[in-house]
Every structure is written in structure tokens, then in C-alpha cells.
Coordinates of C-alpha atoms in Angstrom, one line a residue:
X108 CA 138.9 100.6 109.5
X109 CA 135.7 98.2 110.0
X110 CA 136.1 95.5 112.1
X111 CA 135.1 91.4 111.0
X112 CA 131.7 91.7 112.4
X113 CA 130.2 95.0 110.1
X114 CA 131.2 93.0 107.1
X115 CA 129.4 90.0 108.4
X116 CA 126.6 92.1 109.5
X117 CA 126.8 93.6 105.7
X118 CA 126.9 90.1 104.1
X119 CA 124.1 88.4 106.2
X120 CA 121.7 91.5 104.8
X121 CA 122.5 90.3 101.2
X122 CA 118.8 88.8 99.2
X123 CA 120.0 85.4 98.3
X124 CA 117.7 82.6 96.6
X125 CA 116.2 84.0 93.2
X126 CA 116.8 86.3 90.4
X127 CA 117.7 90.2 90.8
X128 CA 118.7 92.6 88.4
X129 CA 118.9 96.7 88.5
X130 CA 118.7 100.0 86.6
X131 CA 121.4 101.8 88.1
X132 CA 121.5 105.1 85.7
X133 CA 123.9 108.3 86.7
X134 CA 121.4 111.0 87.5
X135 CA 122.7 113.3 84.9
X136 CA 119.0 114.4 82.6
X137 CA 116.4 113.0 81.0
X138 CA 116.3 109.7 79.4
X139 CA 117.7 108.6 76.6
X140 CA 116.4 105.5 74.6
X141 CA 119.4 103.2 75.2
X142 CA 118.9 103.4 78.7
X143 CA 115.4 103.2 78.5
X144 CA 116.1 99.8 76.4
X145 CA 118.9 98.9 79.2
X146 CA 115.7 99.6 81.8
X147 CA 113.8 97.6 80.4
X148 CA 116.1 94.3 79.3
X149 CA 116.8 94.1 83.1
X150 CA 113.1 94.1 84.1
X151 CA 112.2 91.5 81.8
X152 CA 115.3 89.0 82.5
X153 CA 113.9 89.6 86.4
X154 CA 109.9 89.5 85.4
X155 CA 110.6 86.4 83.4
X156 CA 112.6 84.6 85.9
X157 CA 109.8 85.6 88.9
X158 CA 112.7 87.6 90.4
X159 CA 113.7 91.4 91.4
X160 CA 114.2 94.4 89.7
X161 CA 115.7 96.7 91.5
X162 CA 116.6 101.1 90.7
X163 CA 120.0 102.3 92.5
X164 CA 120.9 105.9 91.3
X165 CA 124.5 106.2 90.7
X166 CA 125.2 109.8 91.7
X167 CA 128.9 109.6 92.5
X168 CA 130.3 111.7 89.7
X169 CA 129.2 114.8 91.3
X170 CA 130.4 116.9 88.3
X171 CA 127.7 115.3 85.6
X172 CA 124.9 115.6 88.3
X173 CA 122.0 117.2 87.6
X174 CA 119.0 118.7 89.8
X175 CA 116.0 116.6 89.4
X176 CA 117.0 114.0 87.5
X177 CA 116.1 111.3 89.9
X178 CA 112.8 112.2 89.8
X179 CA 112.6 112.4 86.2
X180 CA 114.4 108.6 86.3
X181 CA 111.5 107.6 88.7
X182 CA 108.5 109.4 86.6
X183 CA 110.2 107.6 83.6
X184 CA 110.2 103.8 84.2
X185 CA 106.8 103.9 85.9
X186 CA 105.2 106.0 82.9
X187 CA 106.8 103.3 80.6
X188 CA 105.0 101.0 83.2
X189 CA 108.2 99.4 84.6
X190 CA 107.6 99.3 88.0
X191 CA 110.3 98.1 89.8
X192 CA 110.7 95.7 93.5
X193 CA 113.3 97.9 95.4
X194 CA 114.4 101.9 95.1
X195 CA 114.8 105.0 96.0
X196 CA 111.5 105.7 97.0
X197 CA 109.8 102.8 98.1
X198 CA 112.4 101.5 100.1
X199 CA 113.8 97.7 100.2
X200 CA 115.6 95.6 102.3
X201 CA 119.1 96.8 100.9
X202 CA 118.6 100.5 101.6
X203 CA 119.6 103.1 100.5
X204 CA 119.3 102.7 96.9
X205 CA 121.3 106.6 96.2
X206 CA 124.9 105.7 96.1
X207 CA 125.6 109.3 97.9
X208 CA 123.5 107.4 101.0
X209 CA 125.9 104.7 101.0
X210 CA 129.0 106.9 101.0
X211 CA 130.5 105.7 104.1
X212 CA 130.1 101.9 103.2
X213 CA 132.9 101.9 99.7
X214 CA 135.7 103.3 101.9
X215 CA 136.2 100.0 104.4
X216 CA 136.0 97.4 101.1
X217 CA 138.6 99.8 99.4
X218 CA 140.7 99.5 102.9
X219 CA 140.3 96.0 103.2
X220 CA 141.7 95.7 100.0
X221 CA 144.7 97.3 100.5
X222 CA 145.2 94.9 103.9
X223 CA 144.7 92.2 101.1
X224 CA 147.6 93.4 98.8
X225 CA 144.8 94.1 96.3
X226 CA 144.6 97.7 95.9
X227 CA 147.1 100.3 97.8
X228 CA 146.6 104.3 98.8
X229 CA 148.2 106.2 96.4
X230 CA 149.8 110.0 97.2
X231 CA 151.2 111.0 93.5
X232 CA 150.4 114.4 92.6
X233 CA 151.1 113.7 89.0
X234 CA 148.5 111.1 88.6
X235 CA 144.9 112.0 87.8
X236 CA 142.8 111.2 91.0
X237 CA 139.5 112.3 89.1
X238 CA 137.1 109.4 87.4
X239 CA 137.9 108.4 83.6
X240 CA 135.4 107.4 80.8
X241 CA 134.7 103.9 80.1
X242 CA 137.1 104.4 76.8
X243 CA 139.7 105.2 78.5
X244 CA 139.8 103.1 81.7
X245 CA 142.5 100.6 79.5
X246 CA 145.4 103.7 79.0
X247 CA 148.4 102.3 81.3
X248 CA 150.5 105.0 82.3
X249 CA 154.2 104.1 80.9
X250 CA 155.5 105.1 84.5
X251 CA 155.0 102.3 87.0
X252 CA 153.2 104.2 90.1
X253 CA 155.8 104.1 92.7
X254 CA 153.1 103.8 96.0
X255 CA 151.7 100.6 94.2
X256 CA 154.8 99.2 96.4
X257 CA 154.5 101.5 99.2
X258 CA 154.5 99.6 102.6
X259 CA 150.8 99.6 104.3
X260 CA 152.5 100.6 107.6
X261 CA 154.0 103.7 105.8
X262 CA 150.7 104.7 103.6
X263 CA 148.4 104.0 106.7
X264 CA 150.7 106.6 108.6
X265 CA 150.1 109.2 105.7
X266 CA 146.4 108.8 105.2
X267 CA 146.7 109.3 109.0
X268 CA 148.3 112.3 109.2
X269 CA 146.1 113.8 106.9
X270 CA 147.8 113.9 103.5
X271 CA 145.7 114.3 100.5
X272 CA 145.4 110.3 98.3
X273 CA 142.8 108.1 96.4
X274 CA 143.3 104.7 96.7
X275 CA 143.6 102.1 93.6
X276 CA 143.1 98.6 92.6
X277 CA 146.6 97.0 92.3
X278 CA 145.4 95.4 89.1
X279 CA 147.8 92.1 88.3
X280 CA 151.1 93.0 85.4
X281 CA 151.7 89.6 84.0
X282 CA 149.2 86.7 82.5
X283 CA 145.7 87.6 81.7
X284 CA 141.8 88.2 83.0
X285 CA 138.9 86.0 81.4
X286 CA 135.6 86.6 81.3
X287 CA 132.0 85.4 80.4
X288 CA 129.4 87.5 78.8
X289 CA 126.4 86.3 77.7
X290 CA 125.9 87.7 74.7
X291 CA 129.5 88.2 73.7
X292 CA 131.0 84.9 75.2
X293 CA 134.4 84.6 76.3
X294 CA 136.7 87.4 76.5
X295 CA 140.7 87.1 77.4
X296 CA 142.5 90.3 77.7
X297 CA 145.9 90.5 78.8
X298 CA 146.7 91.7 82.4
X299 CA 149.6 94.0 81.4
X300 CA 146.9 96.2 79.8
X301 CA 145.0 97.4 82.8
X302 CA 145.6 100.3 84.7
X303 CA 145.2 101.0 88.3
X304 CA 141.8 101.9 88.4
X305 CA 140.7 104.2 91.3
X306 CA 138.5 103.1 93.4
X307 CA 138.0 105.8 96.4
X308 CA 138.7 109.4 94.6
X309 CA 140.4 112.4 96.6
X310 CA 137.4 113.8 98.1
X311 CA 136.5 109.8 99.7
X312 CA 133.7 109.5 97.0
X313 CA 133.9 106.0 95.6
X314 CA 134.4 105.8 91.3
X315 CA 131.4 104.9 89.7
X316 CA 133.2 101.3 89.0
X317 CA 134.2 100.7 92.6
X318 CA 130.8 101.3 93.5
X319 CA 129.3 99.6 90.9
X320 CA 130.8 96.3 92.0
X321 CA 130.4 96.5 95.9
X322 CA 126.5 97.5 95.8
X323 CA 125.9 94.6 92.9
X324 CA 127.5 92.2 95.5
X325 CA 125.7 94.1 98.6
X326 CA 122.5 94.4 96.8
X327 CA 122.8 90.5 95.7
X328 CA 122.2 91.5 92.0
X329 CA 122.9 87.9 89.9
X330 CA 122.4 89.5 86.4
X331 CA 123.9 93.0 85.0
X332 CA 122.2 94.4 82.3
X333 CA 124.5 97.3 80.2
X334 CA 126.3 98.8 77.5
X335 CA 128.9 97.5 75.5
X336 CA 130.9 100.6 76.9
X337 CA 131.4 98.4 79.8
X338 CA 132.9 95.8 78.5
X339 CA 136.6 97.4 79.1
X340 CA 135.3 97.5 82.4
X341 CA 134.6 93.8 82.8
X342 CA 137.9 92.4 83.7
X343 CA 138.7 94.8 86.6
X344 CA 135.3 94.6 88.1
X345 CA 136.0 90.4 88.3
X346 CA 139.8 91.2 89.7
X347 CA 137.5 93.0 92.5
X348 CA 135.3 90.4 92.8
X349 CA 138.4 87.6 93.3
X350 CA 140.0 90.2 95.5
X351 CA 136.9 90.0 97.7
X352 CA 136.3 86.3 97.6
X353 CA 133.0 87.4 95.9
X354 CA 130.4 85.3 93.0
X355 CA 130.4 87.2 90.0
X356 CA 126.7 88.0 88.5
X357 CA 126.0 86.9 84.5
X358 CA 126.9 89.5 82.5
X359 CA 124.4 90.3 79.7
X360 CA 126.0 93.1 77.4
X361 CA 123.5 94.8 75.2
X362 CA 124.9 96.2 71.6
X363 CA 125.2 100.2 71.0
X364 CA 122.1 101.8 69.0
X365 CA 123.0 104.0 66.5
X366 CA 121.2 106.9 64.4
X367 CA 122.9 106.1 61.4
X368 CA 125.8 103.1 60.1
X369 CA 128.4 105.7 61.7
X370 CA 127.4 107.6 64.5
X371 CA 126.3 106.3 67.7
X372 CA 122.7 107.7 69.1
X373 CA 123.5 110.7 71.7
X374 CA 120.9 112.9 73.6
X375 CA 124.1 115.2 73.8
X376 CA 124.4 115.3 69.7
X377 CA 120.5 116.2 69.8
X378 CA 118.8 112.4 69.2
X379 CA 115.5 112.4 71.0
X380 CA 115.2 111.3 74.1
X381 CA 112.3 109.3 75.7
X382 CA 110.7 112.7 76.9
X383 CA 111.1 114.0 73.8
X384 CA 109.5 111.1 72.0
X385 CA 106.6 111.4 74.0
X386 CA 105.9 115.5 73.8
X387 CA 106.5 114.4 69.7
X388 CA 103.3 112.1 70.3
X389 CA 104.5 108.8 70.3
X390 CA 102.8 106.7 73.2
X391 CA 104.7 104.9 75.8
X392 CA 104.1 101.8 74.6
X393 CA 104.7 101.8 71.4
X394 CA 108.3 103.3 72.2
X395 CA 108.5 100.4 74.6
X396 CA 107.5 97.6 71.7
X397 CA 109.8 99.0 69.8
X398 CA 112.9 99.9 71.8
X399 CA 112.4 96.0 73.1
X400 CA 113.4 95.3 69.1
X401 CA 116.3 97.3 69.2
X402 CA 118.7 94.8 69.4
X403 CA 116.8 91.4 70.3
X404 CA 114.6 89.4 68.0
X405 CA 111.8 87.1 69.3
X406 CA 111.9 84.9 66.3
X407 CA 109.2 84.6 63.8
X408 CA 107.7 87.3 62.1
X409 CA 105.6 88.8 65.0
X410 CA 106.3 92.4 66.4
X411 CA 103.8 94.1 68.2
X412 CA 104.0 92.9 72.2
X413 CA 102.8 94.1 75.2
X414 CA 104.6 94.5 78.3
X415 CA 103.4 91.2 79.8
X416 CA 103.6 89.4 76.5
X417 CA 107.4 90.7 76.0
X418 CA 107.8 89.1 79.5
X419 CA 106.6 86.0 78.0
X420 CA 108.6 86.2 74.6
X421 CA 112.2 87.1 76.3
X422 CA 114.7 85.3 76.0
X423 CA 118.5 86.4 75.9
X424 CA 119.6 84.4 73.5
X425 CA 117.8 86.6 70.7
X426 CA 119.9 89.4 71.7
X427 CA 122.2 90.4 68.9
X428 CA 126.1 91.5 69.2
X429 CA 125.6 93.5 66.2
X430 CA 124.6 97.3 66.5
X431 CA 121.2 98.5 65.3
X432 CA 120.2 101.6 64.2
X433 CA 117.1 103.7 65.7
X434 CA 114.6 104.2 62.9
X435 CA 112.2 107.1 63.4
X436 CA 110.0 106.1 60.5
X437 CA 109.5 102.8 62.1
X438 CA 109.2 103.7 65.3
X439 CA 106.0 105.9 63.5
X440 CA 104.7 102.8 62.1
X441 CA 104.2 101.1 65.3
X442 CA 103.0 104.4 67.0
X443 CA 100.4 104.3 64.2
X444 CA 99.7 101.0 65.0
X445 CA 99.4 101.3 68.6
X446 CA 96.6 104.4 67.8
X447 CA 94.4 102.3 66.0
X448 CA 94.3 99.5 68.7
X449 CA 93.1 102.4 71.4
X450 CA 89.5 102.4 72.0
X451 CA 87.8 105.3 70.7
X452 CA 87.2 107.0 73.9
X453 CA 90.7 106.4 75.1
X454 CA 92.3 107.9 72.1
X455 CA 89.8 110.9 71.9
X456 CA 90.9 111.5 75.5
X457 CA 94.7 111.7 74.5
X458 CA 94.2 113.7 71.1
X459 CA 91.6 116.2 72.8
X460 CA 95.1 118.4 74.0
X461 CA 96.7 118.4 70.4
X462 CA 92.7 119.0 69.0
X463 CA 92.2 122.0 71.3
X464 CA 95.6 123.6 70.2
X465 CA 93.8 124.6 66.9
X466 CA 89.9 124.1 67.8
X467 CA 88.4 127.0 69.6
X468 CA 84.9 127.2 68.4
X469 CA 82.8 125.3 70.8
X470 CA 80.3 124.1 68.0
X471 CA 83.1 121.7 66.7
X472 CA 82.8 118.4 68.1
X473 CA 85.9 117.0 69.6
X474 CA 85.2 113.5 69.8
X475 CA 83.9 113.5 66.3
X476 CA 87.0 114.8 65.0
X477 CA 88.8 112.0 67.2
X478 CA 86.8 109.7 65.5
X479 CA 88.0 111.1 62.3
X480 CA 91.8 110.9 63.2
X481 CA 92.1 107.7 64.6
X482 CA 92.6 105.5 61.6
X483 CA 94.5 108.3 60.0
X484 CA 97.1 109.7 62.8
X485 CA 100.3 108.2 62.9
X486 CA 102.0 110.7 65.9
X487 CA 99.7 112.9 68.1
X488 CA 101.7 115.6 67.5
X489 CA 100.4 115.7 63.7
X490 CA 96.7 116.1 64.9
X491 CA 96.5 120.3 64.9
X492 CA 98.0 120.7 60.9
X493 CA 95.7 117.6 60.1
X494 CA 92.5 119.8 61.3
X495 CA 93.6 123.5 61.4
X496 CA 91.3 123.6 58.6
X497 CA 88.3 123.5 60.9
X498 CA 89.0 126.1 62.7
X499 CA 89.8 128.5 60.3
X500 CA 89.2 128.3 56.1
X501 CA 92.6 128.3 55.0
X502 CA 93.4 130.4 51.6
X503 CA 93.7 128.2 48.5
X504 CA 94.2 128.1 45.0
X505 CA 91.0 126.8 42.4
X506 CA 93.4 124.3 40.9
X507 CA 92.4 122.1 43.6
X508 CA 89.3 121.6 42.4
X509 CA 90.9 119.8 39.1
X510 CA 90.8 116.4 40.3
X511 CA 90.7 113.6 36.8
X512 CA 90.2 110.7 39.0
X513 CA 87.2 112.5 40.3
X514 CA 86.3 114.1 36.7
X515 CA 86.3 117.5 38.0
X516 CA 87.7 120.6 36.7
X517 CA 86.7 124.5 37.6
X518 CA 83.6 124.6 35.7
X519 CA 82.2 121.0 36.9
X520 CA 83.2 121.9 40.3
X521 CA 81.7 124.9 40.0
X522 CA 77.9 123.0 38.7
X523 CA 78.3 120.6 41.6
X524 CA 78.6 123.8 44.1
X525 CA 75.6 125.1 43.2
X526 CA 73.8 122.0 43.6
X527 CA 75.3 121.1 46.9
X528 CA 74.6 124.7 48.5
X529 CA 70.3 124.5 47.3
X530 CA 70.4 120.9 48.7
X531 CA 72.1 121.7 52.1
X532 CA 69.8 125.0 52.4
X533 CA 66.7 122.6 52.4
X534 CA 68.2 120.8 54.9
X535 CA 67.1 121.2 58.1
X536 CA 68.0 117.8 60.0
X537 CA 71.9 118.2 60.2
X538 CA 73.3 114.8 60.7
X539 CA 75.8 112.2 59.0
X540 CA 73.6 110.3 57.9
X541 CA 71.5 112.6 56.4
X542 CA 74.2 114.8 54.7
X543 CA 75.4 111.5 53.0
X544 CA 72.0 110.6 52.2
X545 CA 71.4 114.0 50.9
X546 CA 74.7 113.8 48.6
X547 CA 74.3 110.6 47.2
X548 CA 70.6 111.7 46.1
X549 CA 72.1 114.6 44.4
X550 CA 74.9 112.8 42.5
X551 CA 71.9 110.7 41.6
X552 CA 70.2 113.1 40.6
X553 CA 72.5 115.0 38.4
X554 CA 73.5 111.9 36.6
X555 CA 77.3 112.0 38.1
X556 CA 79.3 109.8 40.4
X557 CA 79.5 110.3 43.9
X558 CA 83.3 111.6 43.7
X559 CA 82.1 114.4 40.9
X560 CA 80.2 115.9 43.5
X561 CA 81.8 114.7 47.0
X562 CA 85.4 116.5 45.4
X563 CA 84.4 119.8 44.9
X564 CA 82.7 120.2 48.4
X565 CA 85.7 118.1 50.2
X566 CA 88.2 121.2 48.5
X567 CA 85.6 124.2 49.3
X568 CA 84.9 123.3 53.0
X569 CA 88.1 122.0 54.0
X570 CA 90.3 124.0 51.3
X571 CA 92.9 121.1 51.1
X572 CA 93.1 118.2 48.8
X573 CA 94.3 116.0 52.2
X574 CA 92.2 115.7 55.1
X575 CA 91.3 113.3 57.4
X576 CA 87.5 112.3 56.3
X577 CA 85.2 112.7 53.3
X578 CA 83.2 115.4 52.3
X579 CA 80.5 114.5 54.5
X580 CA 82.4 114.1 57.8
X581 CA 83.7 117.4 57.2
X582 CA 80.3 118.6 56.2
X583 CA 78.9 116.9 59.5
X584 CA 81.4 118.4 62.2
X585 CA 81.3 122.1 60.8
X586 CA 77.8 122.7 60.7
X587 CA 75.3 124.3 58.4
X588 CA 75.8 127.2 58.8
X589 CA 79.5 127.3 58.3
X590 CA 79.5 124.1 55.5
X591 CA 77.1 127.0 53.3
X592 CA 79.2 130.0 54.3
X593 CA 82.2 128.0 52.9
X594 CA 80.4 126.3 50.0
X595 CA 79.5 130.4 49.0
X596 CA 83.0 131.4 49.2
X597 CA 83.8 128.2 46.9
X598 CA 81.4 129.6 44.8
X599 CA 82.7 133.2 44.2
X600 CA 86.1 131.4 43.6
X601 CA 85.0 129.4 40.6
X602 CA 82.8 132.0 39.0
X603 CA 86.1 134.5 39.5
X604 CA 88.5 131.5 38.0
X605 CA 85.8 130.6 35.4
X606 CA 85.3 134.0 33.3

């Protein structure tokens, strides 16, 4: 059992004087977009406050762990571009930041609470010693545990002698716990509710909630960012932080996001997770922007923010209680809007991957198809069946060419071929500018509008009636060579479709 002078030694290492929250996510996949939100909620109460953010890992339930994860946690919040004060792997003057690092420091806070009265070692084979869900942290077993009045002297001899125990919080039968939340304000729940939470498991690990509450106070954390799920929670955490003599940080509980009015977003039910939002083509900051609304409003009509603007704009008191519900279409929208704000260079640089999937042909000019997209793509992943037609003619039908805004049918498209292919074989200069010029002469020419003749050689060299670009773009980036070979083929069509 520690003696006085570790926990003073433990105390006096405590960051005292301004603002520090943490991300302290269970290393247990990739992930997913409430966490990211959680993430990102504590980094700008601590940005806007000029304080500390901090990343602890929370790897004590060793049976959800997975291989990797940490570094996909790591990879995550700096992609998303929240960088944080204190971690894992850049150190800080609380280290470590792995709860597995800090094993040995839980055990001595659980024993001193059991010198205390507070919590008590418990040897019952027929209680559970293993960790519970949030959910079901209330559930009160009907039979009173008999070691909650087991003399120290006695349990101290058994956990000497080697006998197998976990040891629990001695959580109070009569009167009631209140609490403060920020968002939820204050909460009463009555004592005789609460179990006997465990707070050092079988195998000495600490429970994620015993944990939880000693490296927030060691770690001086003054605000805690999280789920709703841990509202259940709340009220034993602050009979731990009484037991202790410790302040208790400001709560701030975030509401659940849902995919639909019923059914709570899951990356175990399938719902995307941040990954997977990016490999869809959504950038990082417009998942970002938009996962900020998810739950808070700024006021105003305004939505598109920056990191350092949201920093600006927070402010916890525009965070709702109520549930909101993770809209894909508008998480598009903004993704759409984030691609048009890109410089042209800086998007061709991110669609050149999705452009190559289906562009092989080294004639085709990448940033000129970029420069095509960019006011038109609403995901990157949309880019290659938005300009597969480039590569490759696909097979259509004539009935494309039957366009009545346009004033086009078979035979019309069919006169407006002909013309197109003699003017483009005189051409020798191959440019935009003087493809368009060369069209617009011809519609002149023929006594037609522009879209009687730009139709018909939009459908024969893309062979879709949707395409990103005109008929001369398209024209522009195939080529000569390749705009004739395809204006022939329109050619045969019609005259096969017109007899």
C-alpha cells in the first residue's frame, strides 16, 4: 500500500492554472463520427479558452482491444487537423498517456479507499468481477454483497494470502447524488439505485470508470467532454471524487447522433466511420464543419467554418440536449461546397487518383479534366463514372440525340454531324478556344442555335446526355483525332437509325 508521500508526490505533478480537456477513446478500431465530434468539442472548449487538449488511450478493457488502433486514433485527429498539447506520442508532463502504462498507479487510490470506508475488497464468486456497459452500470443486485461489511483487518489478510477479489466502491444506500452538467443541468438520482461499481477487476486492471476518474484528477483535466452514455455514470464518478477529497471537472454531455428518428448511429451496425467517409471522398474538413453541427448551433444562419473560425464561434451554450440525426446528403452538400472553395491546382492534385482509376491514355489531360469537375463534383469518389466516358466510348442508344430543348431529333442530329466532322477536319489548330470559335461559326452558319449543333456532338463524343462540360470541353480534352473518330461512329448510328 503507498505510503503519504507518493500521493503527494502524485498530486504536486498535477497542471493546475488554466483550461485542460481530453480525448480519451478505448482503442477498439477506426473512428467513428461521434467520437470524432466528442474529439473535437473538447479541442475547441480548450482552443477557445487558450488551454490544453490532451489524448489518453483508454486500453483497460483488454477484451475490446484492437491491434493498431492507437495509431489509427493518432493518424485520425491530426488528419482532421486536431493537434493536441499532451499524448501518447509526444510526451507531457503527466506521462504516460496509455492507461496500460499507468497500471500500477489505480491499485493504491482503490486501497486507499477501502482504508477510507469508501470502497471494500470483495471475494464473492457469484458476483460478476468483469466490467459492465454504461447501460447497465444502475442494475443493483437484490442481494446485499455480504464483504461490503467485511472487516479491513480480515479482507487485508485474504488479498494477502493470495485469494482471488476485485475491489468495489461502497456506493452510499440511503438519500441521494446530485450533479451538474452543463448541457443537461441538474440531475438528482437516488442513492439506493447504484450498485457497487468495480473499480480494480480480478486480474488488478483498473474499470474503465475507476480509471477514468483518477487520471482526470491526476491529469488535472477541468472539463469532460462525452456521451450521454455516461450520464448513469456521473453520480458514481462524483461519490469517487468526495471519497477522495477531489474538485470535480465541468461536465459537458454531448447528445447521441442518430442515422434515423430510431436507431442510434453504430460503426458496428455498418454506419460509416470517419475512414470510411474519407476513402468515399469527402474531405476532412468538410466532415469536420459539419460534424461541429451535429448537435451545436452557432446562431444565425451561417454554416461553413474553418477550424480556427469554429474556435472563434464555440460556445457551449449552443449545444443542444436533443438528438440529431447524421444526414449523408447534407454532409454531400458541404463536401461539394468545400470542392469549389479548393484552388484549382489543389483540387486537381486530390482528384488526379480517382481521374487515373479510369484515364489511361496519356493524351488526356488531367488537369483539364480537373478543371472540368471542380464546379460539378460533389464527392471524389464520383469523379471515374463522371469521366469513364473519356477513356472509353461507351455503347448508346440514338434516342439521345432527341433533345426538344435543343430542337434536335435523329435526322437534325444527324445534319449537324456532318457539318461538325468537315469543320473539325479543316482544323488544324486544336484548342478551346478555337473549337468554340469553330462551332459557333458553324451554328452561324447553318442558320441554327448553338445548342442544335453543340447537342448532337456533346451525345456522339461523350455518348451520355450528363457530363461534366460542354461539347467543346469534351471536344478539347479528347483530341482530334479521337473527337472525328467518334463524331464518324455518331454518324453511322444516325444514318442506320434514320432509314
Amino acid at each position: 500500500m503507498a505510503d503519504k508521500k507518493w500521493f503527494e508526490e502524485m498530486e504536486a505533478k498535477i497542471p493546475k492554472g488554466k483550461v485542460r480537456t481530453r480525448f480519451a477513446p478505448s482503442p477498439t478500431g477506426w473512428m467513428h463520427v461521434g467520437g470524432l465530434r466528442t474529439a473535437l468539442y473538447a479541442y475547441l472548449v480548450a482552443r477557445k479558452a487558450e488551454g490544453t487538449f490532451i489524448l489518453r488511450i483508454e486500453d483497460t478493457d483488454t477484451k475490446r482491444y484492437v491491434e493498431g488502433a492507437t495509431e489509427i486514433i493518432i493518424k485520425t485527429l491530426k488528419g482532421a487537423g486536431l493537434y493536441y498539447d499532451e499524448g501518447p506520442d509526444i510526451g507531457g508532463p503527466v506521462a504516460p498517456y496509455v492507461q496500460s502504462e499507468r497500471r500500477g498507479l489505480y491499485r493504491p487510490y482503490a486501497e486507499h479507499l477501502c482504508e477510507s470506508g469508501a470502497a471494500y475488497y470483495c471475494f464473492c464468486e457469484h458476483v460478476e468481477h468483469t466490467e459492465r456497459d454504461h447501460e447497465s452500470l444502475g442494475v443493483v443486485s437484490a442481494e446485499e454483497d455480504k464483504c461490503r461489511s467485511l472487516p479491513i483487518e480480515e479482507a487485508l489478510c485474504r488479498v494477502q494470502a493470495g485469494e482471488e477479489h476485485v475491489i468495489r466502491m461502497k456506493a452510499p444506500r440511503e438519500g441521494t447524488t446530485t450533479f451538474e452538467d452543463t448541457i443537461f443541468g441538474t440531475i438528482t438520482v437516488e442513492n439506493k439505485t447504484l450498485d457497487d461499481m468495480v473499480l480494480i477487476k480480478s486480474d488488478n486492471f483498473p474499470t474503465y470508470n475507476f480509471a477514468n476518474v483518477v487520471d482526470d484528477h491526476l491529469m488535472g483535466i477541468t472539463h469532460v467532454v462525452r456521451g450521454t452514455e455516461y450520464l448513469p455514470s456521473t453520480p458514481k464518478y462524483n461519490i469517487l471524487y468526495d471519497a477522495f477529497g477531489w474538485q470535480k471537472p465541468v461536465y459537458i454531455t454531448v447528445p447521441l447522433i442518430m442515422r434515423d428518428a430510431h436507431n442510434k448511429l453504430s460503426k458496428r451496425k455498418g454506419d460509416p466511420t470517419y475512414d470510411d467517409l474519407l476513402k468515399e471522398g469527402y474531405l476532412p474538413e468538410a466532415v469536420l464543419n459539419y460534424v461541429a453541427l451535429l448537435g451545436w448551433s452557432p446562431g444565425g444562419e451561417r454554416e461553413m467554418f474553418t477550424l480556427e473560425e469554429l474556435v472563434e464561434a464555440f460556445d457551449t451554450a449552443g449545444i443542444s440536449k436533443s438528438p440529431s440525426i447524421f444526414d449523408k446528403e447534407k454532409l454531400t452538400y458541404f463536401n461539394g461546397e468545400y470542392i469549389r472553395t479548393l484552388a484549382p491546382e489543389q483540387f486537381a492534385e486530390l482528384a488526379e487518383p480517382y481521374i487515373r482509376k479510369v484515364l489511361t491514355r496519356p493524351e488526356v489531360d488531367v488537369h483539364a479534366v480537373a478543371t472540368l469537375l471542380q464546379p460539378r463534383c460533389e464527392v471524389l469518389s464520383d469523379i471515374p463514372e463522371k469521366i469513364d466516358f473519356f477513356e472509353a466510348l461507351p455503347e448508346y442508344d440514338t434516342a439521345l440525340y432527341v433533345h426538344k430543348k435543343s430542337k434536335t431529333d435523329e435526322a437534325v442530329s444527324l445534319q449537324m454531324l456532318k457539318a461538325a466532322k468537315t469543320a473539325f477536319e479543316a482544323l488544324s489548330d486544336w484548342t478551346q478556344e478555337s473549337v468554340h470559335e469553330t462551332l459557333i461559326k458553324l451554328a452561324e452558319s447553318l442558320g441554327v442555335k448553338n445548342a442544335t449543333l453543340m447537342w448532337p456532338v456533346r451525345i456522339a463524343t461523350a455518348g451520355k446526355s450528363v457530363t461534366p462540360g460542354g461539347a467543346v470541353e469534351i471536344c478539347r480534352i479528347l483530341g482530334r483525332e479521337e473527337t472525328l473518330r467518334r463524331i464518324h461512329i455518331g454518324i453511322e448510328k444516325l444514318e442506320e437509325a434514320c432509314r
